[in-house]
Amino acid sequence: MIVKEINHHMDGNDISLAVIKRLPRYYRYLEELLDNGVERISSGDLSVRMNVTASQIRQDLNNFGGFGQQGYGYNVAYLHDEIARILGIDHTHSIIIVGAGNLGKAIANYANFEKRGFVVRGMFDSNPSVVGSECRGSKVMPMEMMKDFIRDNGIEILALTIPKTNANEVARIAVEAGIRGIWNFAHMDLTVPDNVVVENVHLSESLMTLSYNISRQK
Amino acid sequence: MIVKEINHHMDGNDISLAVIKRLPRYYRYLEELLDNGVERISSGDLSVRMNVTASQIRQDLNNFGGFGQQGYGYNVAYLHDEIARILGIDHTHSIIIVGAGNLGKAIANYANFEKRGFVVRGMFDSNPSVVGSECRGSKVMPMEMMKDFIRDNGIEILALTIPKTNANEVARIAVEAGIRGIWNFAHMDLTVPDNVVVENVHLSESLMTLSYNISRQK
DNA sequence: TAGATTGTTAATCGATTAACAATC
DNA sequence: TAGATTGTTAATCGATTAACAATC
């Protein structure tokens, strides 16, 4: 028996990546409107501010539900909170950082993440001379402790800021321990099971894209 | 008189962003093949390694030229170098970093960039207590010196690792001084002239995407 | 109510994949 | 030469934009 899929995508897994990648930007603009005391906004007004089409905004939002009202537009506070809920940032997430180098420390010290509910619960490093050092009020632990730490503390997210050499091995252990997502800064593609999410931040690739665009500029 | 556009896109500005974003990944895989002593590769073999279609690889590459040979495939070293040339990383680029916080320092210390020809020429910060401190062999300079420094040293790229409050103002000054591209880590959209390239790295947005995907995972 | 603006369908546009003749 | 594999055209698929009836 075929059940017609309901509109609001309760299964949630058929929304295109392009749409999902735009949600945080909507969220950022709504936050700003909220800070400026703006109560409501139409897709037309928002489209001008964000430099996208009003059509796209309405299409994107309607993937998740009808958050607006004809003749009125969208209530900023309400839409803001709905997007937070969609993004899963209406509750906290526990993170550990593996790799206590410059980048790992930068992320650990990044206050804004905590504001969004991403809480750094621990840091790990394989280098004995780094282990034990303090970073943002917590001591850097040795790699051997990672697996149990993930299990014991229900860690959801692993921020991976180590060279590519050991990245897949660390990922494998973290997956075994039940990690849900990996924020990958290592310069390689991780191999993980389907139920584990990987979000790549390949800084050198981003810089190469910039280089390309500069080169092609008249 | 209408001149039919030649195939290799000498004007260079009509290639889709999707293609361009894939180039650094091709480059990374070719580098790896090169390191492993692989001499030639077919689009079919590469497609298996990279988990994309062979068709896409051939289409992407043919935006820039016919780098392969029927019955043979692609010469790894040659294609590697050609992609480097396309990306504009066959020569060095001068960078300054504005914002000598954790992230700025992390980028400054990131040896891999130098390997790709991105050379950090200076760092700047508005905080007097940071100015003068050493970072990777060079002293952090006060913001007031940035404009002249860009001009005098022919700086191409500005890595912007400051809070959003002053980001647009710094960008404006850098543009006046002749900057070609901005690698923007600030949580906002910069407003720059058309001939200046902006590449955004919005870390919190990346983390929100990860959060979304975790939430939707069964 | 009249005007504004949504939600949603239809039309367009662009990107990906498939297919195959060309050719090494 | 025969087999392999490209470069490229055509077919398909998906995403964006336009249009407008529904409705607040």
XYZ file of C-alpha atoms (C1' of nucleotides) in Angstrom:
484
model
C 0.000 0.000 0.000
C 1.320 3.369 -1.004
C 0.870 6.204 1.421
C 1.152 9.605 -0.163
C 4.018 11.442 1.433
C 2.890 14.360 3.500
C 4.058 17.754 2.610
C 6.182 18.593 5.572
C 8.693 15.868 4.986
C 8.514 14.124 8.306
C 11.057 11.640 7.045
C 13.291 14.629 6.434
C 15.788 13.018 4.147
C 14.662 14.146 0.730
C 15.504 17.813 0.931
C 18.281 18.865 -1.363
C 21.677 19.798 -0.045
C 21.397 23.172 -1.764
C 18.383 24.055 0.379
C 19.994 22.852 3.588
C 23.148 24.846 2.954
C 21.038 27.991 2.653
C 19.211 27.547 5.957
C 22.040 28.813 8.200
C 22.228 31.963 6.136
C 18.501 32.587 6.547
C 19.024 32.011 10.220
C 21.806 34.571 10.360
C 19.689 37.227 8.667
C 16.727 36.523 10.908
C 18.939 36.838 13.951
C 20.073 40.206 12.732
C 16.505 41.348 12.094
C 15.618 40.153 15.572
C 18.502 42.138 17.053
C 17.282 45.186 15.200
C 13.793 44.768 16.589
C 12.153 43.968 13.264
C 8.926 42.111 13.941
C 7.901 40.845 10.547
C 9.394 40.472 7.092
C 8.084 39.529 3.675
C 9.928 37.199 1.333
C 10.249 40.196 -0.982
C 11.991 42.373 1.606
C 14.223 39.546 2.744
C 15.138 38.708 -0.840
C 16.426 42.256 -1.347
C 18.538 42.127 1.810
C 19.951 38.688 1.040
C 20.279 39.135 -2.690
C 18.317 36.016 -3.602
C 14.873 35.650 -5.195
C 11.744 35.844 -3.100
C 10.602 32.724 -4.889
C 13.578 30.798 -3.629
C 12.990 31.878 -0.052
C 9.361 30.758 -0.150
C 10.226 27.481 -1.877
C 12.996 26.749 0.592
C 10.895 27.424 3.666
C 7.932 25.488 2.338
C 10.035 22.370 2.313
C 9.610 22.395 6.052
C 6.217 23.962 6.551
C 4.096 27.028 5.976
C 5.634 29.521 8.339
C 4.181 32.648 6.815
C 0.829 34.273 6.488
C -0.739 35.742 3.365
C -0.823 39.515 3.383
C 1.484 39.655 6.401
C 4.710 37.846 5.620
C 6.772 36.025 8.205
C 6.998 36.719 11.902
C 10.727 37.132 12.483
C 10.914 35.624 15.975
C 8.759 32.669 15.007
C 10.606 31.898 11.789
C 13.936 32.307 13.586
C 12.953 29.714 16.143
C 11.513 27.362 13.558
C 14.738 27.390 11.569
C 16.692 26.778 14.771
C 14.482 23.769 15.375
C 14.937 22.522 11.810
C 18.708 22.901 12.090
C 18.670 21.061 15.397
C 20.217 23.967 17.261
C 17.276 24.351 19.619
C 19.176 22.048 21.978
C 22.812 21.565 22.918
C 25.321 19.301 21.199
C 28.378 17.798 22.870
C 31.622 18.090 20.938
C 35.132 16.833 21.411
C 38.102 18.197 19.528
C 40.806 15.816 18.395
C 44.014 17.635 17.551
C 45.060 20.345 19.994
C 47.097 22.297 17.494
C 46.425 25.853 16.433
C 43.229 25.056 14.635
C 41.887 22.835 17.405
C 42.585 25.561 19.932
C 40.996 28.179 17.725
C 37.818 26.128 17.576
C 37.892 25.419 21.303
C 38.113 29.121 22.010
C 35.451 30.074 19.617
C 32.786 31.480 21.900
C 30.179 31.795 19.191
C 29.716 28.066 18.912
C 28.721 27.822 22.536
C 26.137 30.507 21.904
C 24.588 28.150 19.339
C 24.547 25.262 21.757
C 27.708 23.471 20.661
C 29.565 22.654 23.870
C 33.178 21.497 23.774
C 33.458 18.709 26.346
C 37.055 17.677 25.835
C 40.180 17.851 23.746
C 42.554 15.089 22.725
C 45.993 14.888 21.209
C 48.460 12.130 20.433
C 51.484 14.308 21.174
C 52.606 13.674 24.803
C 54.058 17.179 25.068
C 50.635 18.669 24.378
C 48.667 16.279 26.577
C 47.952 17.824 29.959
C 48.142 21.398 28.717
C 45.226 23.618 29.507
C 42.814 24.855 26.854
C 39.772 26.846 27.783
C 39.588 25.468 31.279
C 39.972 21.816 30.421
C 43.054 19.625 30.112
C 44.046 18.018 26.838
C 43.684 14.245 27.149
C 45.681 11.484 25.462
C 44.156 9.794 22.421
C 43.793 6.494 24.249
C 41.086 8.036 26.390
C 38.946 9.209 23.500
C 36.871 6.109 22.913
C 35.657 5.737 26.481
C 35.143 9.468 26.772
C 32.778 9.501 23.793
C 30.821 6.586 25.251
C 30.716 7.832 28.815
C 29.721 11.372 27.959
C 27.394 10.782 25.046
C 29.476 12.895 22.692
C 27.676 13.552 19.416
C 30.213 15.441 17.346
C 33.921 14.967 16.701
C 35.863 17.958 15.409
C 38.835 16.452 13.639
C 41.752 18.871 13.376
C 44.692 16.534 12.834
C 46.852 15.836 9.777
C 45.388 13.373 7.324
C 47.720 10.538 8.319
C 45.637 9.356 11.252
C 42.293 10.907 10.392
C 40.573 7.755 9.181
C 41.818 5.709 12.103
C 40.542 8.244 14.637
C 37.248 8.420 12.772
C 36.920 4.635 12.882
C 37.388 4.510 16.632
C 34.997 7.397 17.195
C 32.381 5.669 15.064
C 32.808 2.495 17.107
C 32.216 4.553 20.215
C 28.973 5.869 18.780
C 29.798 9.294 17.393
C 26.996 10.771 15.278
C 28.839 13.355 13.195
C 32.354 14.352 12.229
C 33.413 17.901 11.484
C 36.386 17.124 9.325
C 39.231 19.594 8.837
C 41.708 16.947 7.665
C 42.632 17.067 3.981
C 41.082 13.822 2.995
C 37.771 12.100 2.496
C 36.771 10.018 5.483
C 35.255 6.593 5.129
C 32.425 6.131 7.592
C 29.180 4.137 7.764
C 26.019 5.615 6.252
C 24.538 6.570 9.580
C 27.465 8.823 10.490
C 27.437 12.328 9.066
C 30.605 14.009 7.788
C 30.843 17.740 7.223
C 34.070 18.701 5.506
C 35.893 21.995 5.954
C 38.717 21.812 3.467
C 40.467 25.124 3.999
C 43.082 24.666 1.309
C 40.391 23.816 -1.226
C 38.542 26.966 -0.298
C 41.726 28.962 -0.797
C 42.276 27.340 -4.197
C 38.780 28.350 -5.258
C 39.660 31.906 -4.271
C 42.882 31.651 -6.265
C 40.961 30.421 -9.315
C 38.500 33.277 -9.131
C 41.264 35.843 -8.782
C 43.068 34.382 -11.773
C 39.988 34.540 -13.974
C 39.174 38.087 -12.952
C 39.880 40.610 -15.688
C 30.615 40.591 -36.096
C 30.075 37.590 -33.961
C 33.079 35.449 -33.151
C 32.179 31.960 -32.059
C 33.552 31.372 -28.618
C 36.378 28.928 -28.623
C 36.066 25.797 -26.648
C 38.696 26.370 -24.035
C 36.992 29.321 -22.469
C 39.766 31.840 -22.710
C 37.446 34.398 -21.150
C 37.150 31.961 -18.282
C 34.117 33.415 -16.626
C 31.346 31.132 -17.810
C 32.254 27.979 -15.972
C 29.804 27.033 -13.287
C 30.672 27.341 -9.634
C 29.884 23.640 -9.188
C 32.680 22.703 -11.565
C 35.171 25.083 -9.994
C 34.457 23.782 -6.513
C 35.292 20.276 -7.690
C 38.671 21.167 -9.179
C 40.612 21.248 -5.878
C 39.345 17.784 -5.077
C 40.544 16.445 -8.420
C 43.837 18.115 -7.658
C 44.057 16.410 -4.285
C 43.449 12.980 -5.772
C 45.966 13.547 -8.552
C 48.531 14.620 -6.003
C 47.953 11.399 -4.138
C 48.256 9.332 -7.303
C 51.464 11.174 -8.084
C 52.831 10.410 -4.620
C 51.989 6.769 -5.175
C 53.850 6.715 -8.450
C 50.772 6.185 -10.622
C 51.568 7.334 -14.138
C 48.217 7.339 -15.863
C 44.570 7.098 -14.898
C 41.307 6.740 -16.806
C 38.194 8.702 -15.937
C 36.637 5.362 -15.067
C 39.287 4.439 -12.504
C 39.321 7.915 -11.026
C 35.538 7.923 -10.795
C 35.652 4.790 -8.640
C 38.265 6.268 -6.307
C 36.473 9.590 -5.983
C 32.950 8.244 -5.976
C 31.709 10.435 -8.792
C 30.695 9.534 -12.353
C 33.309 9.201 -15.062
C 31.075 11.339 -17.212
C 31.283 14.184 -14.746
C 35.068 14.015 -14.618
C 35.359 14.167 -18.396
C 32.787 16.954 -18.653
C 34.482 18.977 -15.941
C 37.951 18.683 -17.423
C 36.766 19.433 -20.928
C 35.625 22.827 -19.776
C 39.293 23.731 -19.777
C 40.754 21.598 -22.532
C 41.265 18.072 -23.759
C 43.855 16.761 -21.360
C 43.378 13.084 -22.067
C 44.056 10.684 -24.874
C 41.694 8.090 -26.293
C 42.598 4.572 -25.331
C 45.106 5.808 -22.762
C 43.353 8.041 -20.266
C 45.048 10.922 -18.517
C 48.709 11.353 -17.685
C 48.687 11.991 -13.944
C 51.619 14.403 -13.779
C 50.403 16.391 -16.756
C 46.810 16.668 -15.551
C 48.027 17.552 -12.067
C 50.050 20.442 -13.440
C 47.288 21.591 -15.727
C 44.810 21.773 -12.860
C 47.379 23.687 -10.804
C 47.645 26.143 -13.657
C 43.859 26.431 -13.983
C 43.537 27.051 -10.246
C 46.258 29.670 -10.404
C 48.450 27.833 -7.913
C 51.314 27.437 -10.344
C 52.691 30.672 -8.913
C 52.811 32.245 -5.457
C 50.189 34.469 -3.875
C 50.870 37.047 -1.164
C 48.505 37.024 1.790
C 48.013 39.145 4.852
C 45.996 38.051 7.837
C 43.869 40.593 9.652
C 42.900 39.430 13.105
C 45.689 37.828 15.135
C 43.392 35.790 17.328
C 43.376 32.017 17.544
C 42.029 31.504 14.064
C 44.389 34.028 12.499
C 47.321 32.355 14.193
C 46.123 28.929 13.138
C 46.065 30.049 9.527
C 49.451 31.750 9.825
C 50.953 28.543 11.138
C 49.374 26.369 8.552
C 52.377 25.069 6.680
C 50.333 23.406 3.974
C 49.279 26.700 2.470
C 52.856 27.690 1.851
C 53.346 24.405 0.047
C 50.628 25.527 -2.351
C 52.265 28.882 -2.903
C 50.222 30.994 -0.512
C 52.745 33.070 1.401
C 51.734 34.986 4.517
C 53.485 38.346 4.325
C 52.094 40.022 7.418
C 49.558 40.012 10.212
C 47.517 42.881 11.603
C 45.388 43.455 14.654
C 43.551 46.398 16.179
C 44.221 45.288 19.744
C 47.321 47.138 21.062
C 48.128 44.295 23.429
C 48.446 41.904 20.487
C 50.333 44.272 18.198
C 54.053 43.583 18.323
C 53.678 39.971 19.366
C 55.496 37.424 17.283
C 53.721 34.990 15.010
C 55.647 32.676 12.771
C 58.687 34.881 12.596
C 56.928 38.139 11.872
C 55.533 40.800 14.175
C 51.838 41.622 14.301
C 51.328 45.145 12.966
C 48.711 47.731 13.911
C 45.668 48.102 11.658
C 46.707 51.599 10.611
C 49.624 50.110 8.686
C 47.520 47.705 6.641
C 46.605 49.949 3.737
C 50.142 51.006 2.893
C 51.401 47.476 3.454
C 48.994 46.083 0.854
C 50.047 48.735 -1.648
C 53.770 48.533 -0.993
C 53.972 44.755 -1.080
C 51.470 43.970 -3.804
C 49.340 41.839 -1.486
C 46.704 39.894 -3.387
C 44.709 38.167 -0.697
C 43.309 39.300 2.641
C 42.422 36.614 5.162
C 39.844 38.225 7.390
C 39.638 36.596 10.807
C 38.037 39.319 12.910
C 34.569 39.639 14.430
C 31.911 40.922 12.094
C 31.765 44.385 13.666
C 34.663 45.806 11.671
C 34.808 43.344 8.813
C 33.221 45.534 6.165
C 35.309 48.541 7.126
C 38.548 46.568 6.890
C 37.406 45.119 3.585
C 36.665 48.586 2.253
C 40.140 49.850 3.092
C 41.797 46.747 1.656
C 39.821 47.168 -1.558
C 40.950 50.786 -1.788
C 44.514 49.576 -1.426
C 44.031 47.196 -4.342
C 43.364 43.810 -2.759
C 42.216 41.181 -5.281
C 40.483 38.646 -3.046
C 39.168 38.271 0.474
C 39.097 35.000 2.370
C 36.319 35.861 4.757
C 35.935 34.079 8.098
C 33.742 36.807 9.607
C 30.084 35.904 10.095
C 28.669 38.289 7.607
C 28.381 38.978 3.928
C 30.907 41.517 2.740
C 30.042 44.256 0.314
C 32.800 44.699 -2.243
C 33.076 45.830 -5.874
C 32.547 43.298 -8.644
C 36.228 42.975 -9.422
C 37.091 41.803 -5.907
C 36.561 38.133 -5.130
C 35.165 36.964 -1.803
C 35.467 33.387 -0.610
C 33.476 32.775 2.542
C 34.346 30.263 5.243
C 31.426 30.419 7.602
C 32.401 27.889 10.235
C 29.261 28.184 12.308
C 27.123 27.649 9.228
C 29.090 24.531 8.429
C 28.501 23.288 11.959
C 24.784 23.991 11.650
C 24.637 21.931 8.478
C 26.251 19.101 10.406
C 23.708 19.543 13.171
C 20.858 19.399 10.661
C 22.144 16.209 9.119
C 22.577 14.574 12.510
C 19.055 15.542 13.493
C 17.566 14.048 10.327
C 19.542 10.840 10.659
C 17.441 7.897 11.786
C -13.300 45.128 1.986
C -8.948 45.943 -0.764
C -4.179 45.227 -0.749
C -0.529 42.396 0.284
C 1.761 38.340 0.317
C 1.888 33.606 0.886
C 1.918 28.606 -0.766
C 2.131 26.041 -4.724
C 1.931 24.762 -9.558
C 3.948 25.361 -14.016
C 7.760 26.972 -16.921
C 12.441 27.629 -17.428
C 16.959 26.981 -16.812
C 21.143 24.537 -15.703
C 23.709 20.539 -14.265
C 24.417 15.662 -14.433
C 24.376 11.357 -16.682
C 24.181 8.337 -20.674
C 25.586 7.130 -25.069
C 28.591 6.688 -28.780
C 31.453 8.182 -32.693
C 36.189 9.485 -32.961
C 40.692 8.036 -32.289
C 44.812 6.708 -29.927
C 44.849 -4.141 -35.801
C 41.588 -4.544 -31.752
C 40.582 -2.719 -27.386
C 40.261 1.078 -24.575
C 38.943 5.406 -23.516
C 38.349 10.016 -24.636
C 35.617 14.233 -26.155
C 31.174 15.602 -27.087
C 26.276 15.425 -28.161
C 21.824 14.120 -26.576
C 18.748 12.714 -22.816
C 17.561 13.082 -18.228
C 17.196 14.887 -14.030
C 16.931 18.485 -10.570
C 16.884 23.213 -9.056
C 15.448 27.881 -9.759
C 12.281 31.256 -11.220
C 7.795 32.927 -12.678
C 3.063 33.187 -12.153
C -1.129 33.275 -9.828
C -5.028 31.487 -7.128
C -5.815 31.282 -2.291
C -6.357 33.867 1.697
C -5.064 36.709 5.526
